[in-house]
Each structure stands twice: as structure tokens, then as C-alpha cells.
Tab-separated table of C-alpha atoms in Angstrom:
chain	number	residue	atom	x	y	z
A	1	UNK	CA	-3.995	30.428	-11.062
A	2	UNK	CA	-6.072	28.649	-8.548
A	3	UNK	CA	-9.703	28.386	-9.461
A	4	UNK	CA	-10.612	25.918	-6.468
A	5	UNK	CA	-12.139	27.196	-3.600
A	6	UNK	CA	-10.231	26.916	-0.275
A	7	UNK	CA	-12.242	24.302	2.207
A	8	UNK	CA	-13.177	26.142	5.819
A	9	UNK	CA	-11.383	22.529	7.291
A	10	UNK	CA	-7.800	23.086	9.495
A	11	UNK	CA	-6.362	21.951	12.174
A	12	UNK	CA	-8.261	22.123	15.480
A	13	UNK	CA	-8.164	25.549	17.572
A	14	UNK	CA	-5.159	26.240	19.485
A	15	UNK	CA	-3.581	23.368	18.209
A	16	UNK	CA	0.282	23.400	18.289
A	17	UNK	CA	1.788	21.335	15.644
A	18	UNK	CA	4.733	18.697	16.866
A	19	UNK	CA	8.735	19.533	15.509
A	20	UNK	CA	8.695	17.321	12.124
A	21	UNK	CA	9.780	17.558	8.525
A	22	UNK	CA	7.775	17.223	5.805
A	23	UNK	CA	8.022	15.632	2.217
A	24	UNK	CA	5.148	15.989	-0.212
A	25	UNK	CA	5.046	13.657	-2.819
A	26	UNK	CA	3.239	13.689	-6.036
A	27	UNK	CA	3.512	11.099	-8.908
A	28	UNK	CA	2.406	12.772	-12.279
A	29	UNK	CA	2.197	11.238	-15.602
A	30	UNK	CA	1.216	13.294	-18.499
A	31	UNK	CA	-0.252	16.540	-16.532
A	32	UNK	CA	1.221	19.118	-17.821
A	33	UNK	CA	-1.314	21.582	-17.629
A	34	UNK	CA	-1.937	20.687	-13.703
A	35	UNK	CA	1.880	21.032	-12.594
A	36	UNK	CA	1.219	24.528	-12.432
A	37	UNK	CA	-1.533	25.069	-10.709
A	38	UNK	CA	-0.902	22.211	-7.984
A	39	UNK	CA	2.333	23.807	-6.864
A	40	UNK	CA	0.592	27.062	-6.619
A	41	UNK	CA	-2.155	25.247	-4.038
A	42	UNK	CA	0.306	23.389	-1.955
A	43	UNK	CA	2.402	26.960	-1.254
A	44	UNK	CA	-0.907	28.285	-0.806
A	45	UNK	CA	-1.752	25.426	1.617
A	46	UNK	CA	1.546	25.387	2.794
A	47	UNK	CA	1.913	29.176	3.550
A	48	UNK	CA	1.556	29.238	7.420
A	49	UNK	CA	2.906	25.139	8.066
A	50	UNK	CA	5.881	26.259	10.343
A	51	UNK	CA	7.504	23.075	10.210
A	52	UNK	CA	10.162	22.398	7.161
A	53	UNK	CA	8.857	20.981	4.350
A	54	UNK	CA	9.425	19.966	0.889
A	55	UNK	CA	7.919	19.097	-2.259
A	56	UNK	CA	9.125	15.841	-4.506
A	57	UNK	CA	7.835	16.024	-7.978
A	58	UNK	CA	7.709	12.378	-9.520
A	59	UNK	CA	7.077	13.063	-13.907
A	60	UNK	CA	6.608	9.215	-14.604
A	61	UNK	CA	8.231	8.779	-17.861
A	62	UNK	CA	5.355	11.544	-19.279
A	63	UNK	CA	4.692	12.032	-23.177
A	64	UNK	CA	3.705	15.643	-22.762
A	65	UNK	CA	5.486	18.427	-21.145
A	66	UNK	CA	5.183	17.586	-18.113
A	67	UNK	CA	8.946	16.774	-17.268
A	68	UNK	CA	9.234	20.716	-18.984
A	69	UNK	CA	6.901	22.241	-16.673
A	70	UNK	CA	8.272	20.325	-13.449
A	71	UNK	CA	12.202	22.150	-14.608
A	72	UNK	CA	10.737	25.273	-15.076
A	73	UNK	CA	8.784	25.588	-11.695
A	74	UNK	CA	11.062	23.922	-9.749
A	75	UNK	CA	13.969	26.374	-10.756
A	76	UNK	CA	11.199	29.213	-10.563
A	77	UNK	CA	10.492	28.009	-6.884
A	78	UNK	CA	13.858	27.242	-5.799
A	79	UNK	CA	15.481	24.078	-4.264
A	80	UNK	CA	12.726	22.649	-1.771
A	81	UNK	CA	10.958	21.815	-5.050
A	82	UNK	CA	12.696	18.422	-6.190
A	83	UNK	CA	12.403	16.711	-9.378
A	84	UNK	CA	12.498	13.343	-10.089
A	85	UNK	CA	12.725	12.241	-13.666
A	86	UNK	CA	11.680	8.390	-14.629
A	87	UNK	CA	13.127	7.518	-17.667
A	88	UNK	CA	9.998	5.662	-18.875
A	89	UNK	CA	6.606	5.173	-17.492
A	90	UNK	CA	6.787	3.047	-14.683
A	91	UNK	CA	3.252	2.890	-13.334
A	92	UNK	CA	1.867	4.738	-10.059
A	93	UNK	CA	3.506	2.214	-7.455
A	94	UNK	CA	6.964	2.637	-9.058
A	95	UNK	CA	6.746	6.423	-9.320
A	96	UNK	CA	5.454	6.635	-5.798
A	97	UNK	CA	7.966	4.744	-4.520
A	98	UNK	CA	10.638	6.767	-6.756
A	99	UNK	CA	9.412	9.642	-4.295
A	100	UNK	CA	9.259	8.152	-1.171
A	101	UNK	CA	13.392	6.846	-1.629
A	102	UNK	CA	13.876	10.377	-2.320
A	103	UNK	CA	12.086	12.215	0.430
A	104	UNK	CA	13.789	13.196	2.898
A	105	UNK	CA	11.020	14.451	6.262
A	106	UNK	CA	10.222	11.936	9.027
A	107	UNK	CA	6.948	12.721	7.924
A	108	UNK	CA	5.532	11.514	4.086
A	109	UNK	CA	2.689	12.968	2.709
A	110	UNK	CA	1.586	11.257	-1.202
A	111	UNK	CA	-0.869	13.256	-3.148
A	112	UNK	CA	-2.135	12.552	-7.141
A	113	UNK	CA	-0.934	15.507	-9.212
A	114	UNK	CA	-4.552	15.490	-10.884
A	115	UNK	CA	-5.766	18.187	-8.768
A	116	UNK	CA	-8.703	16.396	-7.273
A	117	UNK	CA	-6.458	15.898	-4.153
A	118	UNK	CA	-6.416	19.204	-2.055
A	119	UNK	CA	-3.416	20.020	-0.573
A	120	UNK	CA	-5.076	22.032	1.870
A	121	UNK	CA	-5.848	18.879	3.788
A	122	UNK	CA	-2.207	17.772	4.804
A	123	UNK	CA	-1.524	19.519	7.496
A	124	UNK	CA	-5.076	18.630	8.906
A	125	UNK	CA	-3.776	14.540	8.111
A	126	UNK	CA	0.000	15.704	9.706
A	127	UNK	CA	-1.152	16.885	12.886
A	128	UNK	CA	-3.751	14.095	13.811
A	129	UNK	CA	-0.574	11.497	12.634
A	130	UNK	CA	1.547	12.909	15.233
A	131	UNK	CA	-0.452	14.051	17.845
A	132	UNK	CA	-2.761	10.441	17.783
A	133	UNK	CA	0.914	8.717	17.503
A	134	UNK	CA	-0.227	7.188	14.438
A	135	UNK	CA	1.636	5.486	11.763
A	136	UNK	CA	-0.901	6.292	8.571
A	137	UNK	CA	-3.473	8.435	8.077
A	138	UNK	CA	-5.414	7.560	5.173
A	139	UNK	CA	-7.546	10.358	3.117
A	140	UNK	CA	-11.406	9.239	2.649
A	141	UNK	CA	-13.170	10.902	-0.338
A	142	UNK	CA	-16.403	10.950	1.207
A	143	UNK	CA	-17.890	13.345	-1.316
A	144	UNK	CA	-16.627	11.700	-3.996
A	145	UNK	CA	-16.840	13.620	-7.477
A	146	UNK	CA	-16.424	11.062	-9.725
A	147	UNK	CA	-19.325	8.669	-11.911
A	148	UNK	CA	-20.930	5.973	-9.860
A	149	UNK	CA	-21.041	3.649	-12.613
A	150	UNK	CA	-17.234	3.530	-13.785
A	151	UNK	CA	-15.667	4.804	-10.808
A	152	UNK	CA	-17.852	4.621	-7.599
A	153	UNK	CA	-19.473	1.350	-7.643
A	154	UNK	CA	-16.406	-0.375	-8.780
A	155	UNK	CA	-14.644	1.523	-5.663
A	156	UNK	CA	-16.728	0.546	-3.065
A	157	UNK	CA	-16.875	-2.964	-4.372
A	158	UNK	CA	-13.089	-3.274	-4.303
A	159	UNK	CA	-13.114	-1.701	-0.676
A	160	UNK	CA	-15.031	-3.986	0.574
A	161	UNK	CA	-12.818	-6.796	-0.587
A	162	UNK	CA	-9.725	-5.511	0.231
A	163	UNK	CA	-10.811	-5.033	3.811
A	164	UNK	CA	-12.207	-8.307	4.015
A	165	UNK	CA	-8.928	-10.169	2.887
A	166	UNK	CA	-6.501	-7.784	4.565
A	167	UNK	CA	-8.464	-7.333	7.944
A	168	UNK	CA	-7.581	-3.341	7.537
A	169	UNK	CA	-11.227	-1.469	7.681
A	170	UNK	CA	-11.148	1.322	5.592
A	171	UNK	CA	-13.768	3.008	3.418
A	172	UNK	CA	-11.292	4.394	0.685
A	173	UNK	CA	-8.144	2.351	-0.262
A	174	UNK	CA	-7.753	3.877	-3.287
A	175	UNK	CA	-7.275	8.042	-2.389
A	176	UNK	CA	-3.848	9.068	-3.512
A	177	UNK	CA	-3.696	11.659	-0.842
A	178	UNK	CA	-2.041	9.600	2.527
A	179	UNK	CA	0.520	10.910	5.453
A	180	UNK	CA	2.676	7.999	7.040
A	181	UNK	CA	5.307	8.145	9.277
A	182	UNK	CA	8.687	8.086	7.239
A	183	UNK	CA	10.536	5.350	9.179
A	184	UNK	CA	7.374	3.367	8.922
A	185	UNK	CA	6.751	3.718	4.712
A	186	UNK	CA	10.770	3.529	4.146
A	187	UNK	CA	10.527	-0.123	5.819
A	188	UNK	CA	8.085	-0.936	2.597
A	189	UNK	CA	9.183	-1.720	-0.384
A	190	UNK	CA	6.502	-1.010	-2.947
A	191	UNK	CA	6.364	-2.620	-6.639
A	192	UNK	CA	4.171	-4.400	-9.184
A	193	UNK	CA	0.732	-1.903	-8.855
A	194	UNK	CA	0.337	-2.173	-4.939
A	195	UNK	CA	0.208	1.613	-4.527
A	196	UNK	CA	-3.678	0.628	-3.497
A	197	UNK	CA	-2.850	-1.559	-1.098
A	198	UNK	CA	0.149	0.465	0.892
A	199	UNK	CA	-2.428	0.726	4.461
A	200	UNK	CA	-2.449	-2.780	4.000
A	201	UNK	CA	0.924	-3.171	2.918
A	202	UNK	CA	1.963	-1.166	6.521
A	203	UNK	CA	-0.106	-3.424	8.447
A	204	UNK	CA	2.902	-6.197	7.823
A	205	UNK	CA	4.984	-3.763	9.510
A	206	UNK	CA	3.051	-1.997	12.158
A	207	UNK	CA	-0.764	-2.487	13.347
A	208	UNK	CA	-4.187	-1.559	11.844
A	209	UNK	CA	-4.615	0.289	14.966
A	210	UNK	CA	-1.614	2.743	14.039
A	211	UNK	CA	-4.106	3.552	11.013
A	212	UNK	CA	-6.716	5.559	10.580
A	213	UNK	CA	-8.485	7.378	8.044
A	214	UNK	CA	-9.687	11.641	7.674
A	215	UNK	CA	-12.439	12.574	5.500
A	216	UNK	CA	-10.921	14.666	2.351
A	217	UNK	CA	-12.093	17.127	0.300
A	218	UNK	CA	-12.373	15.913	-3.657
A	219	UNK	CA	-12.487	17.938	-6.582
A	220	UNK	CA	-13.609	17.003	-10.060
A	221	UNK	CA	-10.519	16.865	-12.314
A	222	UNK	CA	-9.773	20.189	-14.648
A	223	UNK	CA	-7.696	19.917	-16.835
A	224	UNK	CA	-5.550	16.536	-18.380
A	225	UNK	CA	-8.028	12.682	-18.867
A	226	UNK	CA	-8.341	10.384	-16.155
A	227	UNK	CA	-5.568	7.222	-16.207
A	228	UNK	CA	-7.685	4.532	-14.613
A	229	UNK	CA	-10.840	2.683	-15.745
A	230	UNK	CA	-12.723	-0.076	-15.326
A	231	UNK	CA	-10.621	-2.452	-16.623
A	232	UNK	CA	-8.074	-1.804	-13.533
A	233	UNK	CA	-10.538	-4.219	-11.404
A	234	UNK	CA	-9.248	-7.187	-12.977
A	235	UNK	CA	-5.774	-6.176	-11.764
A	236	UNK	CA	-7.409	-5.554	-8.682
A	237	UNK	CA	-8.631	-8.515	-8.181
A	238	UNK	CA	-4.726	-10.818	-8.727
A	239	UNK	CA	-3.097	-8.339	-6.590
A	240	UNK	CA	-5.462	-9.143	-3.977
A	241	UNK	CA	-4.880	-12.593	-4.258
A	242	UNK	CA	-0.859	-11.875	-3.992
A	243	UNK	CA	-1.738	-9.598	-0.739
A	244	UNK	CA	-3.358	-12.621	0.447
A	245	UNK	CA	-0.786	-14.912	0.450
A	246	UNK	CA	1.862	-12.604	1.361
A	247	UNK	CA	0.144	-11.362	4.360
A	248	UNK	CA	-0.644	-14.802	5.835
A	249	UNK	CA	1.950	-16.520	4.804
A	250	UNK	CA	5.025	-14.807	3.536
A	251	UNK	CA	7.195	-16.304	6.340
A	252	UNK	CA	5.512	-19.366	5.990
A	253	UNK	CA	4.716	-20.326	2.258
A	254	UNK	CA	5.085	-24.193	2.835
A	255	UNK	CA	1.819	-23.996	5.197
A	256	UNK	CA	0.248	-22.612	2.224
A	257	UNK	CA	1.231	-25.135	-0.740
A	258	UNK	CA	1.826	-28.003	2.298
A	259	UNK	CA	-2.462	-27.356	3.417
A	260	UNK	CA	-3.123	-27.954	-0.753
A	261	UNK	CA	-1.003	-31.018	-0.795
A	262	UNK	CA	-2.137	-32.879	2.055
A	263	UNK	CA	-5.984	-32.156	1.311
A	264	UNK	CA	-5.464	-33.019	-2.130
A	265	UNK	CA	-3.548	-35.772	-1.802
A	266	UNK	CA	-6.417	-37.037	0.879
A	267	UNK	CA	-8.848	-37.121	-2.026
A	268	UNK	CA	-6.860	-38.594	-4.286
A	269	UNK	CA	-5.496	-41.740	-1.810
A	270	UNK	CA	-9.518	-42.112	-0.983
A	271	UNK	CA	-10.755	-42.223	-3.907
A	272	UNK	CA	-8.242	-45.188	-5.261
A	273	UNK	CA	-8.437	-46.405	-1.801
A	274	UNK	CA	-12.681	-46.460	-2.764
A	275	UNK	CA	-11.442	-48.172	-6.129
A	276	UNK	CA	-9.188	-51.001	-4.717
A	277	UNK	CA	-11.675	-51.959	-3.011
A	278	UNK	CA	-14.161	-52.502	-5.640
A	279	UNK	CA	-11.859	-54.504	-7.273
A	280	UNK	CA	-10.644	-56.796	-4.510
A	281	UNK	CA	-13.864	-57.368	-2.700
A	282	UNK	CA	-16.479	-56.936	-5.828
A	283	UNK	CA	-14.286	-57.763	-8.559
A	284	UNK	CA	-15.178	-54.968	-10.877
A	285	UNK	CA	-13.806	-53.206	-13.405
A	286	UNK	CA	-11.661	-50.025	-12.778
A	287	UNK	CA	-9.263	-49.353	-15.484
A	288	UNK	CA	-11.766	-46.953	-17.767
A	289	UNK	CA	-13.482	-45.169	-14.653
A	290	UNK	CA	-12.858	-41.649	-15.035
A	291	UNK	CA	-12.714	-41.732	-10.872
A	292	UNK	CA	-9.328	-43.529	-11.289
A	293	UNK	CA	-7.752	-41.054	-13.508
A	294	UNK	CA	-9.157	-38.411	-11.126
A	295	UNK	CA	-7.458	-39.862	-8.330
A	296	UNK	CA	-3.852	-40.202	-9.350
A	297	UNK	CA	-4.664	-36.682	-10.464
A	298	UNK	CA	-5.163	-35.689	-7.383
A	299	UNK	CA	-2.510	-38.165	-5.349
A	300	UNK	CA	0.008	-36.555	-8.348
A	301	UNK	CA	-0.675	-32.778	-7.946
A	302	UNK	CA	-0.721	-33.381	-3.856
A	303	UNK	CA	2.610	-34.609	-4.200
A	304	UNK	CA	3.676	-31.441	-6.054
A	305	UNK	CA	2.319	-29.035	-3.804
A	306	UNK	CA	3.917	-30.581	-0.962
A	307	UNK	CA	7.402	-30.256	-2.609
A	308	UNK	CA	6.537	-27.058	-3.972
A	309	UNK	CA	5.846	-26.024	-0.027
A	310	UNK	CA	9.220	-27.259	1.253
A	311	UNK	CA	11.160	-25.159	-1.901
A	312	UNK	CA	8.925	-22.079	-1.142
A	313	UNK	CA	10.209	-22.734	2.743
A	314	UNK	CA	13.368	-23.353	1.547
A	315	UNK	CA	13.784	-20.315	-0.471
A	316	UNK	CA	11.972	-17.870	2.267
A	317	UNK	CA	14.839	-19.139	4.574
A	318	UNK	CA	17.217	-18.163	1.908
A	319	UNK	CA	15.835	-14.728	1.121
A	320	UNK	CA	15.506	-13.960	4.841
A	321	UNK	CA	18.834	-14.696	6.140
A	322	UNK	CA	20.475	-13.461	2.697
A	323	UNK	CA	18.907	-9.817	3.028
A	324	UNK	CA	19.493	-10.101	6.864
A	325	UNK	CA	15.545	-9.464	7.156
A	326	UNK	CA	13.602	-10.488	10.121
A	327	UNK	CA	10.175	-12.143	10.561
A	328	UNK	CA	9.242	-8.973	12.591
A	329	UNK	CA	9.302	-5.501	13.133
A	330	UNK	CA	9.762	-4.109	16.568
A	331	UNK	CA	9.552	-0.328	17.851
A	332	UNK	CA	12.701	0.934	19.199
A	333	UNK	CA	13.446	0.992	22.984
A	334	UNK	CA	12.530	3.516	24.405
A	335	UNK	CA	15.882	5.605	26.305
A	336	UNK	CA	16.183	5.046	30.270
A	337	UNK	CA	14.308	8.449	32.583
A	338	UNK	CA	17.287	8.010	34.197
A	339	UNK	CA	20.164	9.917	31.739
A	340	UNK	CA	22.544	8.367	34.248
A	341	UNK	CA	21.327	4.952	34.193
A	342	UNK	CA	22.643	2.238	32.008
A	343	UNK	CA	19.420	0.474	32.459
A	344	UNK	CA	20.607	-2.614	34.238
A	345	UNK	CA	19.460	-3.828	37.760
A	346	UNK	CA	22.454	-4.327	40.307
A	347	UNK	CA	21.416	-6.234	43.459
A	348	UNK	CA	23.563	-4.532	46.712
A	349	UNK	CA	25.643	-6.378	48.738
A	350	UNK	CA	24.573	-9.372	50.343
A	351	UNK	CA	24.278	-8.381	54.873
């Protein structure tokens, strides 16, 4: 069934891979014909793991047979084979995320069920995760077998932009194939189409320096037709824009609409400030300038923002303390050498 050839790349010699589970998720939409074949690589990548693992398949609301294929194999594979049935298509994010709430290993590995993500690289991305103590490893297609006009170019493009806004350096953003740590992903809550942001996403929650990325192998696809195209860097583009703002100031929004008030409000009280003047001191005439329309423009929508910034604070406040959520995300303590120790300092008696 396999007509891929398996890569020379595994995990370093004498390596001895750290007590974990594993869940191995793959969204599919309309792939019928790769269902097959992908199960068949990840038991053949999977063969020798040693650790417990599992596979979550994700069909995403699919108009072929995919859902079919994904009954029939998992029953043919037995129960560490999971299926996950969307009753429409929900997009990537949503199906991703579908998988993640149903995973169940403290370790999360998400792969594209096109094929041109090898299995054969996760336990590679596992072991560096836990033996680094990292909280993402992130898969870089550095032999990328796609077009360089439609795909590539726009890629690379995007990469650069997303690392510039999110501060997270990374060369690939957009490979499927990623292993986080499942306390870590669980904490994020993805939606909308920010599967392509999720390193950045974890950065809220953890630090870029818990992240790292592993050169991938990458296969032209086989069988099914490509979901994305060019006209996916558009959405690119306002998600970034969201990621912005909720990076920088999702605890803080009315910093955000408060720094647009006040500097637009500014203009606007100089420029009728400007305008008074002329008429006081040089009696001219102001009422048809354009300039004083412009400035109670400006005055106005300064205004606005400002109120807009204390509602925005307002309602962060209210989601915060409503979900019980916190403004930060700390590691858990770590237990006392002492087993007998309570960890609290007692001063002896005074002599």
C-alpha cells in the first residue's frame, strides 16, 4: 500500500525515549483515497515506538467517502484508532481542535491526512520535545515539494510576517505536522482559521524559547486536490492583524483603542485650536475650510475610541473573572526533595 520511500532520519543512537503517551491527530476533509494508505505509514512508522500511542481520525464534514473509509479501518485496526465525525465542514482549525479535545496522551502530535506529512518523523519531533523539555516542536519543510509561484513564494512571504508581528522565529508556520506538549495545547483554545498560527498562539501561554522547529521530510501529494490556494493570503493577512492585537493587548484592549483616541483626538483639538485662532487674531473665514470638518472628525472619532477602550476594558474584566481565567500562566511547583517535608521553614527555639 505504501509507495513512499522510508527516510534514513530516526532518533539519535542509543537514544532512550522518556515514559509518555501519544495521540496522533489528523484532520481530513475529502481524502478518501489517502485514509488508507496514511494509517498503513503511521503503523509502519509506529511499529517499534514503545511508548502507548493512539491515532485520532478527524473526517471534517467530508463529501466523499472519507467518513466510510475512516469506519472501516478503524474497526479493521481496532480501538486505538478513534474516529471523530464533524457533522459539517468546519475548516482545519475547528477539526484540529475537534482532535486535540479528544486526544487523550500527554504528548500531541497533528499531521495533514494528505500524505505529504511523513509519519515517520514523529517520533524523531517526540523525543527532541521531551528530552530538550520543550513545549512545541514545529515540523520545517525544508525541501518543500510544492510550486514556488502559488505555494512557495506566498509561504515564505507570510513567514516572514508572521514572525515579525508575533516575535516567534520560525521558517515554516504553516506545516501541519507539529508535537506539543498536551497540557500546554489543551490550555489553547483554537477557532476562526488560526490553525497557522498555533506556535504563536502557545507563545501566550508558554515562551518562544519552549519552541523549536525539526526539518521534515515532504512528499508531493498522490492522490485527492490540494484545499488551499492563493486566495488563503488574504485571510492570512486579517488573522494576523487579530494575532496582533490579541497578543499585545488582550488583557489590555483599552491601551489599544485609548493610544487611537488620545492621538486622534490631539489632531483634531490642534487643528481647531490652529482655526480659532485664525479667526480671533486674523479674522478670517473658517466655516467652509475643509480643515474644520477634518478636525471635529478627528476630536469626534477620538472621543469614540476612548470610550470604546474603557468598554473593551470593561468587558476583558468581565470575561476574565466570569471564566475564572488569569492574566498568566505559571508552571506548576515543583514537589519538595524532601518526601517528608511540608516545604515550610520553622525557625528553632529562641537560646
Amino acid at each position: 500500500m505504501n509507495v513512499l520511500p522510508i527516510p534514513a532520519s530516526g532518533l539519535p543512537d542509543g537514544a532512550v525515549m522518556p515514559d509518555h503517551t501519544l495521540s496522533i491527530v489528523v484532520p481530513m476533509y475529502n481524502e478518501a483515497e489517502n485514509v488508507e494508505p496514511l494509517l498503513a505509514r503511521i503503523h509502519q512508522a509506529m511499529e517499534h515506538y514503545g511508548q502507548p500511542w493512539e491515532v485520532v481520525l478527524v473526517d471534517d464534514g467530508s463529501t466523499d467517502a472519507t467518513v466510510s473509509e475512516i469506519r472501516r479501518l478503524s474497526a479493521q485496526y481496532g480501538p486505538h484508532v478513534h474516529a471523530v465525525e464533524l457533522v459539517r465542514n468546519y475548516k482545519q482549525t475547528a477539526a484540529m481542535q475537534a482532535g486535540i479535545d479528544a486526544a487523550r496522551g500527554s504528548v500531541i502530535a497533528t499531521i495533514d491526512g494528505d500524505l505529504q506529512n511523513d509519519p515517520f518523523d514523529i517520533p524523531r519531533m517526540v523525543y527532541r520535545l521531551l528530552s530538550e523539555d520543550l513545549d512545541l516542536v514545529v515540523g520545517w519543510r525544508k525541501d518543500r515539494q510544492e510550486g514556488l509561484l502559488m505555494r512557495r513564494l506566498p509561504s515564505r512571504i507570510a513567514n516572514a510576517l508572521i514572525a515579525s508581528v508575533t516575535g516567534v522565529r520560525l521558517k515554516d508556520y504553516g506545516c501541519s505536522l507539529k508535537v506539543y506538549r498536551g497540557n500546554v495545547i489543551r490550555s489553547v483554545k483554537l477557532y476562526g482559521e488560526m490553525h497557522r498560527f498555533i506556535p504563536a498562539w502557545l507563545a501566550t501561554v508558554t515562551t518562544p524559547r519552549r519552541i523549536a522547529q525539526e526539518v521534515v521530510t515532504h512528499h508531493a501529494r498522490i492522490h485527492g486536490q490540494s484545499k488551499y490556494g492563493i486566495s488563503r493570503t488574504f485571510r492570512v493577512v486579517l488573522d494576523l492583524v487579530f494575532m496582533y492585537f490579541f497578543m499585545r493587548y488582550r488583557t489590555r484592549p483599552g491601551h489599544f483603542f485609548g493610544g487611537i483616541g488620545i492621538v486622534l483626538g490631539t489632531l483634531g483639538s490642534l487643528i481647531l485650536a490652529y482655526l480659532l485662532c485664525l479667526k480671533l487674531f486674523f479674522a478670517e473665514a473658517i466655516g467652509t475650510r475643509p480643515m474644520l470638518f477634518t478636525g471635529f472628525f478627528l476630536l469626534i472619532a477620538g472621543v469614540q475610541m476612548v470610550t470604546s477602550g474603557v468598554l473593551a476594558e470593561m468587558l476583558a474584566r468581565v470575561y476574565h473573572e466570569a471564566n475564572g481565567s488569569s492574566a498568566y500562566v505559571a508552571r506548576p511547583r515543583q514537589a519538595p526533595a524532601d518526601k517528608g517535608s511540608d516545604g515550610w521553614h520553622r525557625s528553632g527555639p529562641l537560646s
